[in-house]
Amino acid sequence: MAAGPPSCPKADDVGMTPLLTPQQTADALPYPELAAAIEALLRDTSVVVPARTVQPLAGGGSLFVMPACDARLAITKLITFIPDNASRNRPAIQGDIVVFDAVSGQRTAILDGPTVTARRTAAVSLLAARLLAPRTDGPLLIVGAGVQGRAHLEAFHAGLGVQEVWVASRSPASADALVLHAHRLGMRARRVADADAALAKCPLVVSCTPAQAVALHAQPRADAFVAAVGAFTPRMVEWAPEVCRWLAVQGRLVVDTRDADHEAGDLLQAGINVHALATLADVVRDATTHRRHGPVFFKSCGWAGWDLAAARLALQR
């Protein structure tokens, strides 16, 4: 895939803006191609991503406003995150991504926000695993069987060829549903009750819990790649602080962007100087920073640049 942004499609003669359904959005964003689009975006010097705005809401949720642009496209992601929405039978993330032509200002598409969020987050983890994982054959341990658990299962299967997955979740029903989905994809899969014990058997790990409390207390394998996804604010946490400090000594810590300096709850609560850590862009741009000995802990917090990469790919396709 070329590093430059794709040309913008134009709205039709009556000014209608394409509104993609969740399924149409997913179909436009295959995981391997999306990982490549993210890598291309990290090489594109025209990309500008301001700090996102997070507005607390009265009910305990948050409103996220996340703009980004390159030489041809401008996007704004506008979503809400309501952690306890499962009790309302609604998704935790709701909203849209609005895409504009950066030259004319014309609105060109509206993508489904939750679908883009799930798929681009998993594609970022996929890209990081491709570049950093000591080994990629699995088994894959997924801790947290919600939307991100499903997206990462699909991404690692499609992009790395992973054939075996273990699923740990506070909800046995959710874990069983994800195991069934893996079977439908032709994978070997099973539910495990003890995520800490499973770490010893799985060189690939994805943690995508609600991150309201520590979920993992054990050390990953020496050849492990961990994508820690759930904690994306300073107050959220999935991994025990002592494990994060051990990883900083024995392995390697990488963050998705410099926004993690003030958002990476797992690492900040462990007292780690996040600003000193390499970002995914550093890894993409410097081949000498790729694989090293020891476990790799990749902390993902989210960034509007990933949504811009998804918009570029969706319009290109």
PDB file of C-alpha atoms in Angstrom:
ATOM      1  CA  MET A   1       0.000   0.000   0.000  1.00  0.00           C
ATOM      2  CA  ALA A   2       1.259   3.462  -0.901  1.00  0.00           C
ATOM      3  CA  ALA A   3       2.188   5.743   1.976  1.00  0.00           C
ATOM      4  CA  GLY A   4       0.205   8.713   0.675  1.00  0.00           C
ATOM      5  CA  PRO A   5      -3.493   9.255   1.397  1.00  0.00           C
ATOM      6  CA  PRO A   6      -6.075   8.108  -1.159  1.00  0.00           C
ATOM      7  CA  SER A   7      -8.159  10.479  -3.244  1.00  0.00           C
ATOM      8  CA  CYS A   8     -11.497  11.472  -1.746  1.00  0.00           C
ATOM      9  CA  PRO A   9     -14.647  10.177  -3.436  1.00  0.00           C
ATOM     10  CA  LYS A  10     -17.154  12.929  -4.095  1.00  0.00           C
ATOM     11  CA  ALA A  11     -20.698  13.089  -2.790  1.00  0.00           C
ATOM     12  CA  ASP A  12     -23.397  12.493  -5.380  1.00  0.00           C
ATOM     13  CA  ASP A  13     -25.218  15.211  -7.306  1.00  0.00           C
ATOM     14  CA  VAL A  14     -27.915  15.749  -4.688  1.00  0.00           C
ATOM     15  CA  GLY A  15     -25.394  16.111  -1.873  1.00  0.00           C
ATOM     16  CA  MET A  16     -26.074  12.833  -0.113  1.00  0.00           C
ATOM     17  CA  THR A  17     -23.271  11.606   2.137  1.00  0.00           C
ATOM     18  CA  PRO A  18     -22.618   7.847   2.183  1.00  0.00           C
ATOM     19  CA  LEU A  19     -23.616   6.517   5.599  1.00  0.00           C
ATOM     20  CA  LEU A  20     -21.997   3.131   6.146  1.00  0.00           C
ATOM     21  CA  THR A  21     -23.772   0.584   8.298  1.00  0.00           C
ATOM     22  CA  PRO A  22     -21.755  -1.391  10.849  1.00  0.00           C
ATOM     23  CA  GLN A  23     -21.476  -4.291   8.394  1.00  0.00           C
ATOM     24  CA  GLN A  24     -20.488  -2.048   5.487  1.00  0.00           C
ATOM     25  CA  THR A  25     -17.896  -0.380   7.701  1.00  0.00           C
ATOM     26  CA  ALA A  26     -16.482  -3.763   8.719  1.00  0.00           C
ATOM     27  CA  ASP A  27     -16.409  -4.975   5.109  1.00  0.00           C
ATOM     28  CA  ALA A  28     -14.400  -1.886   4.138  1.00  0.00           C
ATOM     29  CA  LEU A  29     -11.758  -2.554   6.814  1.00  0.00           C
ATOM     30  CA  PRO A  30     -10.190  -6.032   6.491  1.00  0.00           C
ATOM     31  CA  TYR A  31      -7.675  -6.479   9.302  1.00  0.00           C
ATOM     32  CA  PRO A  32      -4.486  -7.151   7.286  1.00  0.00           C
ATOM     33  CA  GLU A  33      -5.175  -4.219   4.960  1.00  0.00           C
ATOM     34  CA  LEU A  34      -6.057  -1.979   7.896  1.00  0.00           C
ATOM     35  CA  ALA A  35      -2.801  -2.845   9.672  1.00  0.00           C
ATOM     36  CA  ALA A  36      -0.943  -1.905   6.475  1.00  0.00           C
ATOM     37  CA  ALA A  37      -2.922   1.358   6.254  1.00  0.00           C
ATOM     38  CA  ILE A  38      -1.945   2.190   9.834  1.00  0.00           C
ATOM     39  CA  GLU A  39       1.708   1.537   9.075  1.00  0.00           C
ATOM     40  CA  ALA A  40       1.449   3.775   5.990  1.00  0.00           C
ATOM     41  CA  LEU A  41      -0.129   6.543   8.050  1.00  0.00           C
ATOM     42  CA  LEU A  42       2.765   6.431  10.526  1.00  0.00           C
ATOM     43  CA  ARG A  43       5.126   7.152   7.624  1.00  0.00           C
ATOM     44  CA  ASP A  44       3.014  10.031   6.257  1.00  0.00           C
ATOM     45  CA  THR A  45       4.430  13.414   7.314  1.00  0.00           C
ATOM     46  CA  SER A  46       1.230  15.270   6.351  1.00  0.00           C
ATOM     47  CA  VAL A  47      -0.761  13.687   9.205  1.00  0.00           C
ATOM     48  CA  VAL A  48      -1.802  16.008  12.038  1.00  0.00           C
ATOM     49  CA  VAL A  49      -3.564  14.676  15.140  1.00  0.00           C
ATOM     50  CA  PRO A  50      -4.454  17.164  17.901  1.00  0.00           C
ATOM     51  CA  ALA A  51      -5.018  16.019  21.446  1.00  0.00           C
ATOM     52  CA  ARG A  52      -8.430  14.490  21.902  1.00  0.00           C
ATOM     53  CA  THR A  53     -11.061  16.059  24.139  1.00  0.00           C
ATOM     54  CA  VAL A  54     -12.620  13.832  26.785  1.00  0.00           C
ATOM     55  CA  GLN A  55     -15.684  15.329  28.430  1.00  0.00           C
ATOM     56  CA  PRO A  56     -16.984  13.556  31.551  1.00  0.00           C
ATOM     57  CA  LEU A  57     -20.729  12.938  31.486  1.00  0.00           C
ATOM     58  CA  ALA A  58     -23.200  13.157  34.334  1.00  0.00           C
ATOM     59  CA  GLY A  59     -23.907   9.421  34.343  1.00  0.00           C
ATOM     60  CA  GLY A  60     -20.258   8.432  34.731  1.00  0.00           C
ATOM     61  CA  GLY A  61     -19.429   8.022  31.057  1.00  0.00           C
ATOM     62  CA  SER A  62     -17.333  10.134  28.701  1.00  0.00           C
ATOM     63  CA  LEU A  63     -17.770  11.985  25.424  1.00  0.00           C
ATOM     64  CA  PHE A  64     -14.744  11.739  23.114  1.00  0.00           C
ATOM     65  CA  VAL A  65     -14.042  14.286  20.361  1.00  0.00           C
ATOM     66  CA  MET A  66     -11.094  13.164  18.244  1.00  0.00           C
ATOM     67  CA  PRO A  67     -10.063  15.110  15.111  1.00  0.00           C
ATOM     68  CA  ALA A  68      -7.300  14.256  12.643  1.00  0.00           C
ATOM     69  CA  CYS A  69      -6.288  15.222   9.117  1.00  0.00           C
ATOM     70  CA  ASP A  70      -3.783  14.666   6.351  1.00  0.00           C
ATOM     71  CA  ALA A  71      -3.222  16.410   3.026  1.00  0.00           C
ATOM     72  CA  ARG A  72      -6.576  15.282   1.594  1.00  0.00           C
ATOM     73  CA  LEU A  73      -8.849  14.060   4.371  1.00  0.00           C
ATOM     74  CA  ALA A  74     -10.115  15.444   7.664  1.00  0.00           C
ATOM     75  CA  ILE A  75     -12.060  13.371  10.185  1.00  0.00           C
ATOM     76  CA  THR A  76     -13.726  13.845  13.510  1.00  0.00           C
ATOM     77  CA  LYS A  77     -14.549  10.894  15.683  1.00  0.00           C
ATOM     78  CA  LEU A  78     -17.467  11.649  18.004  1.00  0.00           C
ATOM     79  CA  ILE A  79     -18.305   8.831  20.391  1.00  0.00           C
ATOM     80  CA  THR A  80     -19.571   8.180  23.890  1.00  0.00           C
ATOM     81  CA  PHE A  81     -18.105   5.584  26.232  1.00  0.00           C
ATOM     82  CA  ILE A  82     -20.504   4.338  28.920  1.00  0.00           C
ATOM     83  CA  PRO A  83     -18.798   1.539  30.916  1.00  0.00           C
ATOM     84  CA  ASP A  84     -21.977   0.090  32.439  1.00  0.00           C
ATOM     85  CA  ASN A  85     -24.087   0.076  29.279  1.00  0.00           C
ATOM     86  CA  ALA A  86     -24.256  -3.712  29.325  1.00  0.00           C
ATOM     87  CA  SER A  87     -26.876  -3.321  32.073  1.00  0.00           C
ATOM     88  CA  ARG A  88     -28.933  -1.296  29.583  1.00  0.00           C
ATOM     89  CA  ASN A  89     -28.444  -3.806  26.759  1.00  0.00           C
ATOM     90  CA  ARG A  90     -26.531  -1.175  24.823  1.00  0.00           C
ATOM     91  CA  PRO A  91     -22.916  -1.103  23.592  1.00  0.00           C
ATOM     92  CA  ALA A  92     -20.329   0.686  25.686  1.00  0.00           C
ATOM     93  CA  ILE A  93     -19.183   2.746  22.672  1.00  0.00           C
ATOM     94  CA  GLN A  94     -21.626   4.605  20.407  1.00  0.00           C
ATOM     95  CA  GLY A  95     -21.132   7.292  17.788  1.00  0.00           C
ATOM     96  CA  ASP A  96     -19.761   8.051  14.345  1.00  0.00           C
ATOM     97  CA  ILE A  97     -16.712   9.095  12.380  1.00  0.00           C
ATOM     98  CA  VAL A  98     -17.394  11.928   9.957  1.00  0.00           C
ATOM     99  CA  VAL A  99     -15.048  12.226   6.982  1.00  0.00           C
ATOM    100  CA  PHE A 100     -14.436  15.438   5.014  1.00  0.00           C
ATOM    101  CA  ASP A 101     -12.477  16.457   1.937  1.00  0.00           C
ATOM    102  CA  ALA A 102      -9.670  18.545   3.445  1.00  0.00           C
ATOM    103  CA  VAL A 103      -9.482  20.843   0.397  1.00  0.00           C
ATOM    104  CA  SER A 104     -13.153  21.552  -0.353  1.00  0.00           C
ATOM    105  CA  GLY A 105     -14.529  20.900   3.120  1.00  0.00           C
ATOM    106  CA  GLN A 106     -17.180  18.623   1.642  1.00  0.00           C
ATOM    107  CA  ARG A 107     -18.454  15.817   3.863  1.00  0.00           C
ATOM    108  CA  THR A 108     -17.712  12.568   2.031  1.00  0.00           C
ATOM    109  CA  ALA A 109     -18.695   9.706   4.349  1.00  0.00           C
ATOM    110  CA  ILE A 110     -19.933   8.737   7.784  1.00  0.00           C
ATOM    111  CA  LEU A 111     -18.507   5.527   9.254  1.00  0.00           C
ATOM    112  CA  ASP A 112     -19.892   3.524  12.153  1.00  0.00           C
ATOM    113  CA  GLY A 113     -17.877   4.615  15.193  1.00  0.00           C
ATOM    114  CA  PRO A 114     -17.996   1.427  17.300  1.00  0.00           C
ATOM    115  CA  THR A 115     -17.039  -0.733  14.311  1.00  0.00           C
ATOM    116  CA  VAL A 116     -14.072   1.459  13.394  1.00  0.00           C
ATOM    117  CA  THR A 117     -12.966   1.616  17.039  1.00  0.00           C
ATOM    118  CA  ALA A 118     -13.000  -2.158  17.410  1.00  0.00           C
ATOM    119  CA  ARG A 119     -11.285  -2.921  14.133  1.00  0.00           C
ATOM    120  CA  ARG A 120      -8.620  -0.217  14.147  1.00  0.00           C
ATOM    121  CA  THR A 121      -7.650  -1.022  17.746  1.00  0.00           C
ATOM    122  CA  ALA A 122      -7.205  -4.689  16.868  1.00  0.00           C
ATOM    123  CA  ALA A 123      -5.329  -3.761  13.686  1.00  0.00           C
ATOM    124  CA  VAL A 124      -2.910  -1.608  15.711  1.00  0.00           C
ATOM    125  CA  SER A 125      -2.230  -4.609  17.962  1.00  0.00           C
ATOM    126  CA  LEU A 126      -1.788  -6.763  14.863  1.00  0.00           C
ATOM    127  CA  LEU A 127       0.774  -4.353  13.403  1.00  0.00           C
ATOM    128  CA  ALA A 128       2.643  -4.204  16.721  1.00  0.00           C
ATOM    129  CA  ALA A 129       2.695  -8.002  16.916  1.00  0.00           C
ATOM    130  CA  ARG A 130       4.017  -8.264  13.369  1.00  0.00           C
ATOM    131  CA  LEU A 131       6.860  -5.896  14.202  1.00  0.00           C
ATOM    132  CA  LEU A 132       7.650  -6.832  17.791  1.00  0.00           C
ATOM    133  CA  ALA A 133       6.409 -10.293  18.776  1.00  0.00           C
ATOM    134  CA  PRO A 134       9.218 -12.781  19.480  1.00  0.00           C
ATOM    135  CA  ARG A 135       6.915 -15.465  18.058  1.00  0.00           C
ATOM    136  CA  THR A 136       3.469 -15.315  16.475  1.00  0.00           C
ATOM    137  CA  ASP A 137       2.287 -18.911  16.317  1.00  0.00           C
ATOM    138  CA  GLY A 138       0.194 -18.890  19.514  1.00  0.00           C
ATOM    139  CA  PRO A 139      -1.715 -20.050  21.391  1.00  0.00           C
ATOM    140  CA  LEU A 140      -3.321 -16.660  21.855  1.00  0.00           C
ATOM    141  CA  LEU A 141      -4.741 -15.815  25.280  1.00  0.00           C
ATOM    142  CA  ILE A 142      -7.559 -13.263  25.261  1.00  0.00           C
ATOM    143  CA  VAL A 143      -8.531 -11.841  28.647  1.00  0.00           C
ATOM    144  CA  GLY A 144     -11.899 -10.139  28.273  1.00  0.00           C
ATOM    145  CA  ALA A 145     -14.506 -11.533  25.895  1.00  0.00           C
ATOM    146  CA  GLY A 146     -16.283  -8.373  24.770  1.00  0.00           C
ATOM    147  CA  VAL A 147     -16.130  -6.437  21.510  1.00  0.00           C
ATOM    148  CA  GLN A 148     -12.356  -5.977  21.628  1.00  0.00           C
ATOM    149  CA  GLY A 149     -11.825  -9.631  22.470  1.00  0.00           C
ATOM    150  CA  ARG A 150     -13.738 -10.641  19.362  1.00  0.00           C
ATOM    151  CA  ALA A 151     -11.959  -8.065  17.168  1.00  0.00           C
ATOM    152  CA  HIS A 152      -8.508  -9.166  18.340  1.00  0.00           C
ATOM    153  CA  LEU A 153      -9.408 -12.812  17.822  1.00  0.00           C
ATOM    154  CA  GLU A 154     -10.376 -12.075  14.232  1.00  0.00           C
ATOM    155  CA  ALA A 155      -7.379  -9.809  13.600  1.00  0.00           C
ATOM    156  CA  PHE A 156      -4.751 -12.227  14.923  1.00  0.00           C
ATOM    157  CA  HIS A 157      -6.374 -15.103  13.035  1.00  0.00           C
ATOM    158  CA  ALA A 158      -6.572 -13.167   9.746  1.00  0.00           C
ATOM    159  CA  GLY A 159      -3.280 -11.296  10.049  1.00  0.00           C
ATOM    160  CA  LEU A 160      -0.975 -13.743  11.857  1.00  0.00           C
ATOM    161  CA  GLY A 161      -2.587 -17.063  11.025  1.00  0.00           C
ATOM    162  CA  VAL A 162      -3.167 -17.895  14.698  1.00  0.00           C
ATOM    163  CA  GLN A 163      -5.060 -21.181  14.932  1.00  0.00           C
ATOM    164  CA  GLU A 164      -5.534 -21.645  18.687  1.00  0.00           C
ATOM    165  CA  VAL A 165      -7.053 -19.297  21.255  1.00  0.00           C
ATOM    166  CA  TRP A 166      -7.722 -19.489  24.983  1.00  0.00           C
ATOM    167  CA  VAL A 167     -10.381 -17.181  26.424  1.00  0.00           C
ATOM    168  CA  ALA A 168     -10.658 -15.911  29.998  1.00  0.00           C
ATOM    169  CA  SER A 169     -13.540 -13.732  31.149  1.00  0.00           C
ATOM    170  CA  ARG A 170     -15.464 -12.837  34.276  1.00  0.00           C
ATOM    171  CA  SER A 171     -18.548 -13.955  32.322  1.00  0.00           C
ATOM    172  CA  PRO A 172     -18.479 -17.662  31.378  1.00  0.00           C
ATOM    173  CA  ALA A 173     -21.291 -17.022  28.901  1.00  0.00           C
ATOM    174  CA  SER A 174     -19.267 -14.326  27.120  1.00  0.00           C
ATOM    175  CA  ALA A 175     -16.192 -16.556  27.055  1.00  0.00           C
ATOM    176  CA  ASP A 176     -18.203 -19.446  25.637  1.00  0.00           C
ATOM    177  CA  ALA A 177     -19.659 -17.175  22.944  1.00  0.00           C
ATOM    178  CA  LEU A 178     -16.182 -16.095  21.871  1.00  0.00           C
ATOM    179  CA  VAL A 179     -14.977 -19.703  21.881  1.00  0.00           C
ATOM    180  CA  LEU A 180     -17.910 -20.612  19.632  1.00  0.00           C
ATOM    181  CA  HIS A 181     -17.014 -17.757  17.284  1.00  0.00           C
ATOM    182  CA  ALA A 182     -13.445 -19.044  17.102  1.00  0.00           C
ATOM    183  CA  HIS A 183     -14.714 -22.529  16.244  1.00  0.00           C
ATOM    184  CA  ARG A 184     -16.803 -21.053  13.438  1.00  0.00           C
ATOM    185  CA  LEU A 185     -13.611 -19.488  12.071  1.00  0.00           C
ATOM    186  CA  GLY A 186     -12.017 -22.950  12.047  1.00  0.00           C
ATOM    187  CA  MET A 187      -9.828 -22.313  15.104  1.00  0.00           C
ATOM    188  CA  ARG A 188      -9.132 -24.464  18.131  1.00  0.00           C
ATOM    189  CA  ALA A 189     -10.479 -22.681  21.192  1.00  0.00           C
ATOM    190  CA  ARG A 190     -11.331 -23.180  24.822  1.00  0.00           C
ATOM    191  CA  ARG A 191     -12.384 -21.248  27.884  1.00  0.00           C
ATOM    192  CA  VAL A 192      -9.935 -21.040  30.791  1.00  0.00           C
ATOM    193  CA  ALA A 193     -10.801 -20.145  34.370  1.00  0.00           C
ATOM    194  CA  ASP A 194      -7.378 -18.848  35.485  1.00  0.00           C
ATOM    195  CA  ALA A 195      -5.850 -16.211  33.221  1.00  0.00           C
ATOM    196  CA  ASP A 196      -2.692 -15.971  35.338  1.00  0.00           C
ATOM    197  CA  ALA A 197      -2.019 -19.703  34.951  1.00  0.00           C
ATOM    198  CA  ALA A 198      -2.702 -19.519  31.207  1.00  0.00           C
ATOM    199  CA  LEU A 199       0.051 -16.916  30.737  1.00  0.00           C
ATOM    200  CA  ALA A 200       2.647 -19.661  31.097  1.00  0.00           C
ATOM    201  CA  LYS A 201       1.269 -21.463  28.023  1.00  0.00           C
ATOM    202  CA  CYS A 202       0.512 -18.575  25.668  1.00  0.00           C
ATOM    203  CA  PRO A 203       3.167 -16.504  23.864  1.00  0.00           C
ATOM    204  CA  LEU A 204       0.496 -14.137  22.502  1.00  0.00           C
ATOM    205  CA  VAL A 205      -1.676 -12.247  25.005  1.00  0.00           C
ATOM    206  CA  VAL A 206      -4.384  -9.630  24.576  1.00  0.00           C
ATOM    207  CA  SER A 207      -5.925  -7.982  27.638  1.00  0.00           C
ATOM    208  CA  CYS A 208      -9.138  -6.108  26.852  1.00  0.00           C
ATOM    209  CA  THR A 209     -11.090  -6.088  30.086  1.00  0.00           C
ATOM    210  CA  PRO A 210     -13.219  -3.182  31.420  1.00  0.00           C
ATOM    211  CA  ALA A 211     -10.006  -2.243  33.300  1.00  0.00           C
ATOM    212  CA  GLN A 212     -11.738  -1.250  36.507  1.00  0.00           C
ATOM    213  CA  ALA A 213      -9.372  -3.438  38.575  1.00  0.00           C
ATOM    214  CA  VAL A 214      -6.222  -5.518  38.140  1.00  0.00           C
ATOM    215  CA  ALA A 215      -7.065  -8.653  36.157  1.00  0.00           C
ATOM    216  CA  LEU A 216      -3.576 -10.119  35.637  1.00  0.00           C
ATOM    217  CA  HIS A 217      -1.035 -10.668  38.420  1.00  0.00           C
ATOM    218  CA  ALA A 218       1.396 -13.190  36.884  1.00  0.00           C
ATOM    219  CA  GLN A 219       4.410 -12.616  34.668  1.00  0.00           C
ATOM    220  CA  PRO A 220       4.119 -13.359  30.940  1.00  0.00           C
ATOM    221  CA  ARG A 221       6.473 -15.836  29.258  1.00  0.00           C
ATOM    222  CA  ALA A 222       9.981 -14.760  28.287  1.00  0.00           C
ATOM    223  CA  ASP A 223       8.927 -14.996  24.614  1.00  0.00           C
ATOM    224  CA  ALA A 224       5.543 -13.305  25.103  1.00  0.00           C
ATOM    225  CA  PHE A 225       3.961 -10.441  23.210  1.00  0.00           C
ATOM    226  CA  VAL A 226       1.270  -8.656  25.218  1.00  0.00           C
ATOM    227  CA  ALA A 227      -1.204  -6.180  23.742  1.00  0.00           C
ATOM    228  CA  ALA A 228      -2.702  -4.332  26.716  1.00  0.00           C
ATOM    229  CA  VAL A 229      -5.811  -2.603  25.422  1.00  0.00           C
ATOM    230  CA  GLY A 230      -8.336  -2.165  28.215  1.00  0.00           C
ATOM    231  CA  ALA A 231      -6.827   0.689  30.264  1.00  0.00           C
ATOM    232  CA  PHE A 232      -6.878   3.940  28.303  1.00  0.00           C
ATOM    233  CA  THR A 233      -7.070   6.510  31.108  1.00  0.00           C
ATOM    234  CA  PRO A 234      -4.736   7.080  34.088  1.00  0.00           C
ATOM    235  CA  ARG A 235      -7.319   5.639  36.479  1.00  0.00           C
ATOM    236  CA  MET A 236      -7.891   2.383  34.564  1.00  0.00           C
ATOM    237  CA  VAL A 237      -5.743  -0.716  35.089  1.00  0.00           C
ATOM    238  CA  GLU A 238      -5.510  -4.354  33.960  1.00  0.00           C
ATOM    239  CA  TRP A 239      -1.973  -5.457  34.854  1.00  0.00           C
ATOM    240  CA  ALA A 240      -0.501  -5.505  38.355  1.00  0.00           C
ATOM    241  CA  PRO A 241       2.081  -2.736  38.898  1.00  0.00           C
ATOM    242  CA  GLU A 242       4.775  -5.213  39.950  1.00  0.00           C
ATOM    243  CA  VAL A 243       4.348  -7.110  36.676  1.00  0.00           C
ATOM    244  CA  CYS A 244       4.722  -3.903  34.668  1.00  0.00           C
ATOM    245  CA  ARG A 245       7.891  -3.029  36.594  1.00  0.00           C
ATOM    246  CA  TRP A 246       9.256  -6.547  35.984  1.00  0.00           C
ATOM    247  CA  LEU A 247       8.535  -6.195  32.270  1.00  0.00           C
ATOM    248  CA  ALA A 248      10.375  -2.869  32.204  1.00  0.00           C
ATOM    249  CA  VAL A 249      13.499  -4.624  33.523  1.00  0.00           C
ATOM    250  CA  GLN A 250      13.279  -8.021  31.834  1.00  0.00           C
ATOM    251  CA  GLY A 251      11.628  -7.117  28.545  1.00  0.00           C
ATOM    252  CA  ARG A 252      10.501  -4.159  26.538  1.00  0.00           C
ATOM    253  CA  LEU A 253       7.668  -1.660  26.875  1.00  0.00           C
ATOM    254  CA  VAL A 254       6.256   0.106  23.801  1.00  0.00           C
ATOM    255  CA  VAL A 255       3.300   2.501  23.642  1.00  0.00           C
ATOM    256  CA  ASP A 256       1.034   3.274  20.723  1.00  0.00           C
ATOM    257  CA  THR A 257       1.574   7.078  20.697  1.00  0.00           C
ATOM    258  CA  ARG A 258       2.895   9.867  22.888  1.00  0.00           C
ATOM    259  CA  ASP A 259      -0.670  10.363  24.173  1.00  0.00           C
ATOM    260  CA  ALA A 260       0.072   7.326  26.332  1.00  0.00           C
ATOM    261  CA  ASP A 261       2.402   9.532  28.385  1.00  0.00           C
ATOM    262  CA  HIS A 262      -0.668  10.724  30.311  1.00  0.00           C
ATOM    263  CA  GLU A 263      -3.169   7.938  29.517  1.00  0.00           C
ATOM    264  CA  ALA A 264      -1.430   4.560  30.016  1.00  0.00           C
ATOM    265  CA  GLY A 265      -3.020   3.610  33.324  1.00  0.00           C
ATOM    266  CA  ASP A 266      -1.179   0.304  33.759  1.00  0.00           C
ATOM    267  CA  LEU A 267       2.228   1.904  33.361  1.00  0.00           C
ATOM    268  CA  LEU A 268       1.513   5.169  35.148  1.00  0.00           C
ATOM    269  CA  GLN A 269       0.188   3.350  38.204  1.00  0.00           C
ATOM    270  CA  ALA A 270       3.379   1.274  38.194  1.00  0.00           C
ATOM    271  CA  GLY A 271       5.464   4.466  38.426  1.00  0.00           C
ATOM    272  CA  ILE A 272       7.070   3.946  35.006  1.00  0.00           C
ATOM    273  CA  ASN A 273       8.389   6.929  33.029  1.00  0.00           C
ATOM    274  CA  VAL A 274       6.150   6.450  30.003  1.00  0.00           C
ATOM    275  CA  HIS A 275       7.648   9.425  28.162  1.00  0.00           C
ATOM    276  CA  ALA A 276      10.939   7.511  27.840  1.00  0.00           C
ATOM    277  CA  LEU A 277       9.318   4.577  26.037  1.00  0.00           C
ATOM    278  CA  ALA A 278       9.351   4.036  22.270  1.00  0.00           C
ATOM    279  CA  THR A 279       6.123   4.492  20.309  1.00  0.00           C
ATOM    280  CA  LEU A 280       4.790   2.356  17.486  1.00  0.00           C
ATOM    281  CA  ALA A 281       5.842   5.103  15.072  1.00  0.00           C
ATOM    282  CA  ASP A 282       9.413   4.830  16.377  1.00  0.00           C
ATOM    283  CA  VAL A 283       9.329   1.111  15.676  1.00  0.00           C
ATOM    284  CA  VAL A 284       7.900   1.582  12.168  1.00  0.00           C
ATOM    285  CA  ARG A 285      10.493   4.211  11.252  1.00  0.00           C
ATOM    286  CA  ASP A 286      13.563   2.520  12.734  1.00  0.00           C
ATOM    287  CA  ALA A 287      14.111  -1.119  11.841  1.00  0.00           C
ATOM    288  CA  THR A 288      16.823  -1.420  14.494  1.00  0.00           C
ATOM    289  CA  THR A 289      14.207  -1.030  17.241  1.00  0.00           C
ATOM    290  CA  HIS A 290      12.267  -4.118  16.230  1.00  0.00           C
ATOM    291  CA  ARG A 291      12.680  -7.523  17.903  1.00  0.00           C
ATOM    292  CA  ARG A 292      14.861  -7.954  20.958  1.00  0.00           C
ATOM    293  CA  HIS A 293      15.197 -10.652  23.577  1.00  0.00           C
ATOM    294  CA  GLY A 294      12.607 -10.846  26.332  1.00  0.00           C
ATOM    295  CA  PRO A 295       8.860 -10.257  26.556  1.00  0.00           C
ATOM    296  CA  VAL A 296       7.217  -7.294  24.828  1.00  0.00           C
ATOM    297  CA  PHE A 297       4.428  -5.289  26.444  1.00  0.00           C
ATOM    298  CA  PHE A 298       2.574  -3.079  23.951  1.00  0.00           C
ATOM    299  CA  LYS A 299       0.322  -0.513  25.628  1.00  0.00           C
ATOM    300  CA  SER A 300      -2.507   0.745  23.452  1.00  0.00           C
ATOM    301  CA  CYS A 301      -4.529   3.795  24.528  1.00  0.00           C
ATOM    302  CA  GLY A 302      -6.153   4.964  21.289  1.00  0.00           C
ATOM    303  CA  TRP A 303      -5.499   7.820  18.877  1.00  0.00           C
ATOM    304  CA  ALA A 304      -7.514   9.590  16.197  1.00  0.00           C
ATOM    305  CA  GLY A 305      -4.761   8.793  13.706  1.00  0.00           C
ATOM    306  CA  TRP A 306      -5.922   5.188  13.716  1.00  0.00           C
ATOM    307  CA  ASP A 307      -9.422   6.371  12.784  1.00  0.00           C
ATOM    308  CA  LEU A 308      -7.973   8.491   9.988  1.00  0.00           C
ATOM    309  CA  ALA A 309      -6.139   5.425   8.661  1.00  0.00           C
ATOM    310  CA  ALA A 310      -9.443   3.529   8.711  1.00  0.00           C
ATOM    311  CA  ALA A 311     -11.200   6.348   6.851  1.00  0.00           C
ATOM    312  CA  ARG A 312      -8.468   6.416   4.216  1.00  0.00           C
ATOM    313  CA  LEU A 313      -8.788   2.690   3.656  1.00  0.00           C
ATOM    314  CA  ALA A 314     -12.600   2.737   3.616  1.00  0.00           C
ATOM    315  CA  LEU A 315     -12.716   5.482   0.983  1.00  0.00           C
ATOM    316  CA  GLN A 316     -10.006   3.801  -1.066  1.00  0.00           C
ATOM    317  CA  ARG A 317     -12.005   0.568  -1.116  1.00  0.00           C
TER     318      ARG A 317
END
